[in-house]
Amino acid sequence: MHGATDASTPLRQGPMMSDNLPQQPGYNGYDQQDQYQQNQQSQAPAAPNHFVLAFKGVCGAFLDIFKSNPTGAHDRMQQHPLWSWLIACTLQSVVGSLFIMAFLNTYAGQIFRVLFVVTKDTAKYTSGAYTADERFLLFLIFLLLIFGVLVLRGVGLMRIARIGKSQMGFNSAMDIVGTAVLPQIPAFLVLFFLSFLLPHASTVTDTYAVWQRPILVMMIVFAVFSVIVGESLLYLGQAKVANTEKSVFFMYVVLSTAFVLAGILVLYFGFSVLAPNPSSSAH
């Protein structure tokens, strides 16, 4: 038949309608895709600030301690392993250094100067007055020393966990230390302000008034109480996080005693070697 079409002959297709459509200048399909991705990225939520979250966690842990919830305090501190202990230990170092600076200017602090001084001019060092630059240097020295002592305590907790046949990372150990120093931060801040009520070490003839002696006793009791609370938090945190196979109570007591001796040696080193000699004498 003449009307039949050979199957092997390809049909001629006309031009596509899209081929005849005029293209807009500068049009590119990839441009729309890039614009879409940029819009999606701009609408994505910003990354969380780990420092802010850790600071909120430290504040929450502080409140948990005074709500008799030490387990919750340790859990909060462990949520941000690095920033939590850095914030807590730095605050404790700052407050502790401020207290030492204020206490050294009191009549009672002069006794500690006499006990720890070795390489200095004893007469000038025990009764001399520091300049502003010397005070700032002394503040930095004790800040770094206190921070170093806290790090040593964290290393001691890691050693205790290993003795108990368990493993504890450095950040986990320092989070325990950070939790333990939380109640000591306000305690030493109170001690810092109470130090200004004690007689100043201007002369060796200064004596305590009747109303000043209870303040000194209260300061001692307050400091001992904060240390006991901190030690209790340390032991609870070590038992919770390390989860040792056997009891490590005896080793904890031994290393805690060694920690106290190490703290005394650090203060001794700070006073006798690092602390500047007062450049002016007190009148």
Short mmCIF file of C-alpha atoms in Angstrom, two decimals:
data_model
loop_
_atom_site.label_atom_id
_atom_site.label_comp_id
_atom_site.label_asym_id
_atom_site.label_seq_id
_atom_site.Cartn_x
_atom_site.Cartn_y
_atom_site.Cartn_z
CA MET A 1 0.00 0.00 0.00
CA HIS A 2 1.16 3.44 -0.86
CA GLY A 3 -0.02 4.91 2.43
CA ALA A 4 2.00 2.49 4.46
CA THR A 5 5.08 3.71 6.12
CA ASP A 6 8.20 1.67 6.34
CA ALA A 7 8.92 0.82 9.99
CA SER A 8 12.60 1.10 9.39
CA THR A 9 12.28 4.67 8.17
CA PRO A 10 12.64 7.02 11.16
CA LEU A 11 9.91 9.51 11.67
CA ARG A 12 10.98 13.09 11.26
CA GLN A 13 10.40 15.01 14.41
CA GLY A 14 9.76 18.69 14.26
CA PRO A 15 11.55 21.22 16.38
CA MET A 16 10.72 21.19 20.07
CA MET A 17 8.63 24.07 21.34
CA SER A 18 11.19 24.83 24.06
CA ASP A 19 13.82 25.34 21.41
CA ASN A 20 11.88 28.25 19.99
CA LEU A 21 11.37 29.96 23.37
CA PRO A 22 13.62 32.98 23.82
CA GLN A 23 16.16 32.53 26.65
CA GLN A 24 16.57 35.35 29.12
CA PRO A 25 20.05 36.85 29.12
CA GLY A 26 22.28 35.51 31.89
CA TYR A 27 19.92 32.66 32.67
CA ASN A 28 21.51 29.62 34.23
CA GLY A 29 19.73 26.77 35.97
CA TYR A 30 22.63 26.33 38.34
CA ASP A 31 22.22 29.90 39.63
CA GLN A 32 18.77 29.10 40.98
CA GLN A 33 20.10 25.98 42.70
CA ASP A 34 22.94 27.92 44.36
CA GLN A 35 20.49 30.60 45.48
CA TYR A 36 18.25 27.92 46.99
CA GLN A 37 21.15 26.39 48.90
CA GLN A 38 22.19 29.81 50.20
CA ASN A 39 18.66 30.48 51.41
CA GLN A 40 18.61 27.13 53.18
CA GLN A 41 21.93 27.85 54.88
CA SER A 42 20.82 31.31 55.97
CA GLN A 43 17.71 29.80 57.54
CA ALA A 44 19.70 27.10 59.39
CA PRO A 45 20.05 27.68 63.16
CA ALA A 46 23.36 29.05 64.41
CA ALA A 47 25.79 26.71 66.13
CA PRO A 48 25.44 26.69 69.92
CA ASN A 49 27.96 28.64 71.97
CA HIS A 50 29.65 25.96 74.09
CA PHE A 51 31.07 28.51 76.52
CA VAL A 52 27.63 29.97 77.24
CA LEU A 53 26.09 26.52 77.61
CA ALA A 54 28.90 25.45 79.94
CA PHE A 55 28.52 28.60 82.04
CA LYS A 56 24.80 27.91 82.42
CA GLY A 57 25.66 24.35 83.37
CA VAL A 58 28.12 25.57 86.02
CA CYS A 59 25.45 27.87 87.49
CA GLY A 60 22.97 24.99 87.50
CA ALA A 61 25.50 22.69 89.17
CA PHE A 62 26.14 25.34 91.82
CA LEU A 63 22.42 25.48 92.61
CA ASP A 64 22.18 21.67 92.63
CA ILE A 65 24.84 21.49 95.33
CA PHE A 66 22.89 23.77 97.64
CA LYS A 67 19.73 21.82 96.83
CA SER A 68 21.45 18.67 98.21
CA ASN A 69 21.69 17.17 94.73
CA PRO A 70 25.41 16.47 94.19
CA THR A 71 24.67 13.78 91.60
CA GLY A 72 22.82 16.29 89.44
CA ALA A 73 25.70 18.75 89.85
CA HIS A 74 28.22 16.20 88.59
CA ASP A 75 25.95 15.29 85.67
CA ARG A 76 25.69 18.92 84.61
CA MET A 77 29.44 19.44 84.74
CA GLN A 78 30.08 16.28 82.70
CA GLN A 79 27.86 17.55 79.86
CA HIS A 80 30.50 20.08 78.78
CA PRO A 81 33.78 18.32 79.61
CA LEU A 82 36.26 21.09 78.80
CA TRP A 83 34.60 24.44 79.40
CA SER A 84 32.88 23.45 82.65
CA TRP A 85 36.02 22.73 84.64
CA LEU A 86 37.91 25.61 83.01
CA ILE A 87 35.25 28.09 84.15
CA ALA A 88 34.94 26.66 87.67
CA CYS A 89 38.68 26.27 88.32
CA THR A 90 39.48 29.71 86.89
CA LEU A 91 36.90 31.36 89.13
CA GLN A 92 38.24 29.50 92.15
CA SER A 93 41.80 30.52 91.27
CA VAL A 94 40.83 34.18 90.93
CA VAL A 95 38.87 34.26 94.20
CA GLY A 96 41.53 32.28 96.05
CA SER A 97 44.27 34.61 94.85
CA LEU A 98 42.25 37.66 95.90
CA PHE A 99 41.79 36.15 99.37
CA ILE A 100 45.51 35.45 99.73
CA MET A 101 46.35 38.99 98.66
CA ALA A 102 43.93 40.47 101.21
CA PHE A 103 44.97 38.08 103.97
CA LEU A 104 48.68 38.80 103.53
CA ASN A 105 48.05 42.43 104.44
CA THR A 106 46.54 41.49 107.79
CA TYR A 107 48.34 40.94 111.07
CA ALA A 108 47.57 37.21 110.89
CA GLY A 109 48.93 37.08 107.35
CA GLN A 110 52.22 38.41 108.60
CA ILE A 111 52.69 35.14 110.50
CA PHE A 112 52.45 33.21 107.25
CA ARG A 113 55.01 35.52 105.70
CA VAL A 114 57.43 34.66 108.49
CA LEU A 115 56.75 30.91 108.15
CA PHE A 116 57.26 30.76 104.37
CA VAL A 117 59.97 33.33 103.77
CA VAL A 118 63.41 31.86 103.01
CA THR A 119 65.29 33.74 100.31
CA LYS A 120 63.87 37.21 100.96
CA ASP A 121 64.95 40.06 103.14
CA THR A 122 63.04 38.85 106.21
CA ALA A 123 62.58 42.20 107.94
CA LYS A 124 61.41 43.93 104.78
CA TYR A 125 59.42 41.02 103.39
CA THR A 126 57.40 40.42 106.53
CA SER A 127 56.51 44.03 107.21
CA GLY A 128 57.07 45.74 103.86
CA ALA A 129 54.40 47.24 101.63
CA TYR A 130 53.87 46.15 98.03
CA THR A 131 53.52 48.59 95.18
CA ALA A 132 50.63 48.28 92.70
CA ASP A 133 52.81 46.45 90.15
CA GLU A 134 54.09 44.05 92.81
CA ARG A 135 50.56 43.34 93.98
CA PHE A 136 49.41 42.55 90.46
CA LEU A 137 52.40 40.26 89.91
CA LEU A 138 51.73 38.51 93.21
CA PHE A 139 48.07 38.08 92.24
CA LEU A 140 49.04 36.42 88.94
CA ILE A 141 51.56 34.17 90.66
CA PHE A 142 49.07 32.78 93.15
CA LEU A 143 46.35 32.53 90.50
CA LEU A 144 48.56 30.27 88.40
CA LEU A 145 49.73 28.30 91.45
CA ILE A 146 46.17 27.62 92.63
CA PHE A 147 45.13 26.59 89.13
CA GLY A 148 48.13 24.26 88.96
CA VAL A 149 47.23 22.68 92.31
CA LEU A 150 43.69 21.99 91.05
CA VAL A 151 45.07 20.34 87.92
CA LEU A 152 47.28 18.15 90.12
CA ARG A 153 44.17 17.12 92.03
CA GLY A 154 42.56 16.02 88.78
CA VAL A 155 45.63 13.96 87.91
CA GLY A 156 45.38 12.38 91.37
CA LEU A 157 41.78 11.36 90.69
CA MET A 158 42.89 9.71 87.45
CA ARG A 159 45.50 7.77 89.43
CA ILE A 160 42.92 6.67 91.99
CA ALA A 161 40.64 5.41 89.21
CA ARG A 162 43.47 3.39 87.73
CA ILE A 163 44.22 1.83 91.11
CA GLY A 164 40.56 0.83 91.28
CA LYS A 165 40.92 -0.87 87.87
CA SER A 166 38.96 1.75 86.02
CA GLN A 167 39.68 4.43 83.46
CA MET A 168 38.97 8.14 83.77
CA GLY A 169 39.81 10.80 81.22
CA PHE A 170 41.50 14.06 82.14
CA ASN A 171 38.46 16.22 81.37
CA SER A 172 36.19 13.91 83.38
CA ALA A 173 38.55 14.09 86.37
CA MET A 174 38.79 17.87 86.12
CA ASP A 175 34.99 18.17 85.90
CA ILE A 176 34.87 16.42 89.29
CA VAL A 177 37.39 18.92 90.63
CA GLY A 178 35.39 21.77 89.11
CA THR A 179 32.25 20.54 90.85
CA ALA A 180 34.08 20.31 94.17
CA VAL A 181 35.36 23.89 94.05
CA LEU A 182 31.93 25.40 93.31
CA PRO A 183 30.95 25.81 97.00
CA GLN A 184 34.43 27.15 97.76
CA ILE A 185 34.09 30.06 95.32
CA PRO A 186 31.50 31.99 97.40
CA ALA A 187 33.20 30.82 100.60
CA PHE A 188 36.55 32.36 99.69
CA LEU A 189 34.78 35.43 98.36
CA VAL A 190 33.27 35.91 101.82
CA LEU A 191 36.68 35.31 103.38
CA PHE A 192 38.12 37.96 101.06
CA PHE A 193 35.72 40.61 102.37
CA LEU A 194 36.10 39.49 105.98
CA SER A 195 39.87 39.95 105.67
CA PHE A 196 39.36 43.71 105.48
CA LEU A 197 37.84 43.63 108.98
CA LEU A 198 41.03 42.23 110.50
CA PRO A 199 43.80 44.55 111.74
CA HIS A 200 46.24 45.63 109.08
CA ALA A 201 49.85 44.55 109.35
CA SER A 202 51.18 48.09 109.40
CA THR A 203 53.19 47.55 112.57
CA VAL A 204 54.07 44.54 114.65
CA THR A 205 52.31 46.06 117.63
CA ASP A 206 48.82 45.67 116.08
CA THR A 207 46.52 43.57 118.20
CA TYR A 208 43.04 42.19 117.73
CA ALA A 209 40.13 44.03 119.20
CA VAL A 210 37.44 42.10 121.05
CA TRP A 211 35.07 42.17 118.07
CA GLN A 212 37.82 41.11 115.62
CA ARG A 213 38.73 37.83 117.28
CA PRO A 214 35.37 36.14 116.53
CA ILE A 215 35.82 37.20 112.90
CA LEU A 216 39.13 35.35 112.69
CA VAL A 217 37.59 32.26 114.30
CA MET A 218 34.62 32.46 111.94
CA MET A 219 36.96 32.69 108.95
CA ILE A 220 38.81 29.56 110.04
CA VAL A 221 35.57 27.62 110.58
CA PHE A 222 34.16 28.85 107.28
CA ALA A 223 37.29 27.80 105.38
CA VAL A 224 37.40 24.35 107.00
CA PHE A 225 33.70 23.79 106.30
CA SER A 226 34.07 24.68 102.60
CA VAL A 227 37.04 22.34 102.29
CA ILE A 228 35.08 19.47 103.89
CA VAL A 229 32.18 20.02 101.50
CA GLY A 230 34.60 20.08 98.58
CA GLU A 231 36.27 16.85 99.67
CA SER A 232 32.88 15.16 100.00
CA LEU A 233 31.95 16.23 96.47
CA LEU A 234 35.28 14.96 95.19
CA TYR A 235 34.77 11.51 96.68
CA LEU A 236 31.17 11.25 95.48
CA GLY A 237 32.14 12.36 91.98
CA GLN A 238 35.08 9.97 91.82
CA ALA A 239 32.88 7.05 92.89
CA LYS A 240 30.16 8.01 90.38
CA VAL A 241 32.26 8.73 87.30
CA ALA A 242 35.08 6.21 87.74
CA ASN A 243 32.80 3.34 88.87
CA THR A 244 35.78 1.36 90.13
CA GLU A 245 35.66 -2.39 90.64
CA LYS A 246 37.03 -2.17 94.19
CA SER A 247 36.97 0.36 96.99
CA VAL A 248 39.54 3.14 96.71
CA PHE A 249 38.69 4.89 99.97
CA PHE A 250 42.09 4.27 101.57
CA MET A 251 43.99 5.48 98.51
CA TYR A 252 41.70 8.48 98.30
CA VAL A 253 42.59 9.44 101.88
CA VAL A 254 46.31 8.93 101.18
CA LEU A 255 46.30 11.00 98.01
CA SER A 256 44.13 13.68 99.64
CA THR A 257 46.76 14.02 102.36
CA ALA A 258 49.45 14.19 99.70
CA PHE A 259 47.40 16.88 97.96
CA VAL A 260 47.37 19.00 101.13
CA LEU A 261 51.14 18.61 101.47
CA ALA A 262 51.55 19.53 97.79
CA GLY A 263 49.44 22.64 98.36
CA ILE A 264 51.69 23.66 101.26
CA LEU A 265 54.77 23.12 99.11
CA VAL A 266 53.25 25.21 96.33
CA LEU A 267 52.57 28.07 98.75
CA TYR A 268 56.08 27.68 100.12
CA PHE A 269 57.49 27.87 96.60
CA GLY A 270 55.33 30.86 95.77
CA PHE A 271 56.35 32.82 98.86
CA SER A 272 60.02 31.94 99.02
CA VAL A 273 60.94 31.91 95.33
CA LEU A 274 58.39 33.57 93.06
CA ALA A 275 56.88 36.30 95.23
CA PRO A 276 58.56 39.69 94.75
CA ASN A 277 60.30 41.38 97.62
CA PRO A 278 58.42 44.54 98.72
CA SER A 279 60.16 47.58 97.35
CA SER A 280 58.89 49.92 100.07
CA SER A 281 58.68 49.66 103.81
CA ALA A 282 55.44 50.05 105.71
CA HIS A 283 55.20 52.96 108.07
#
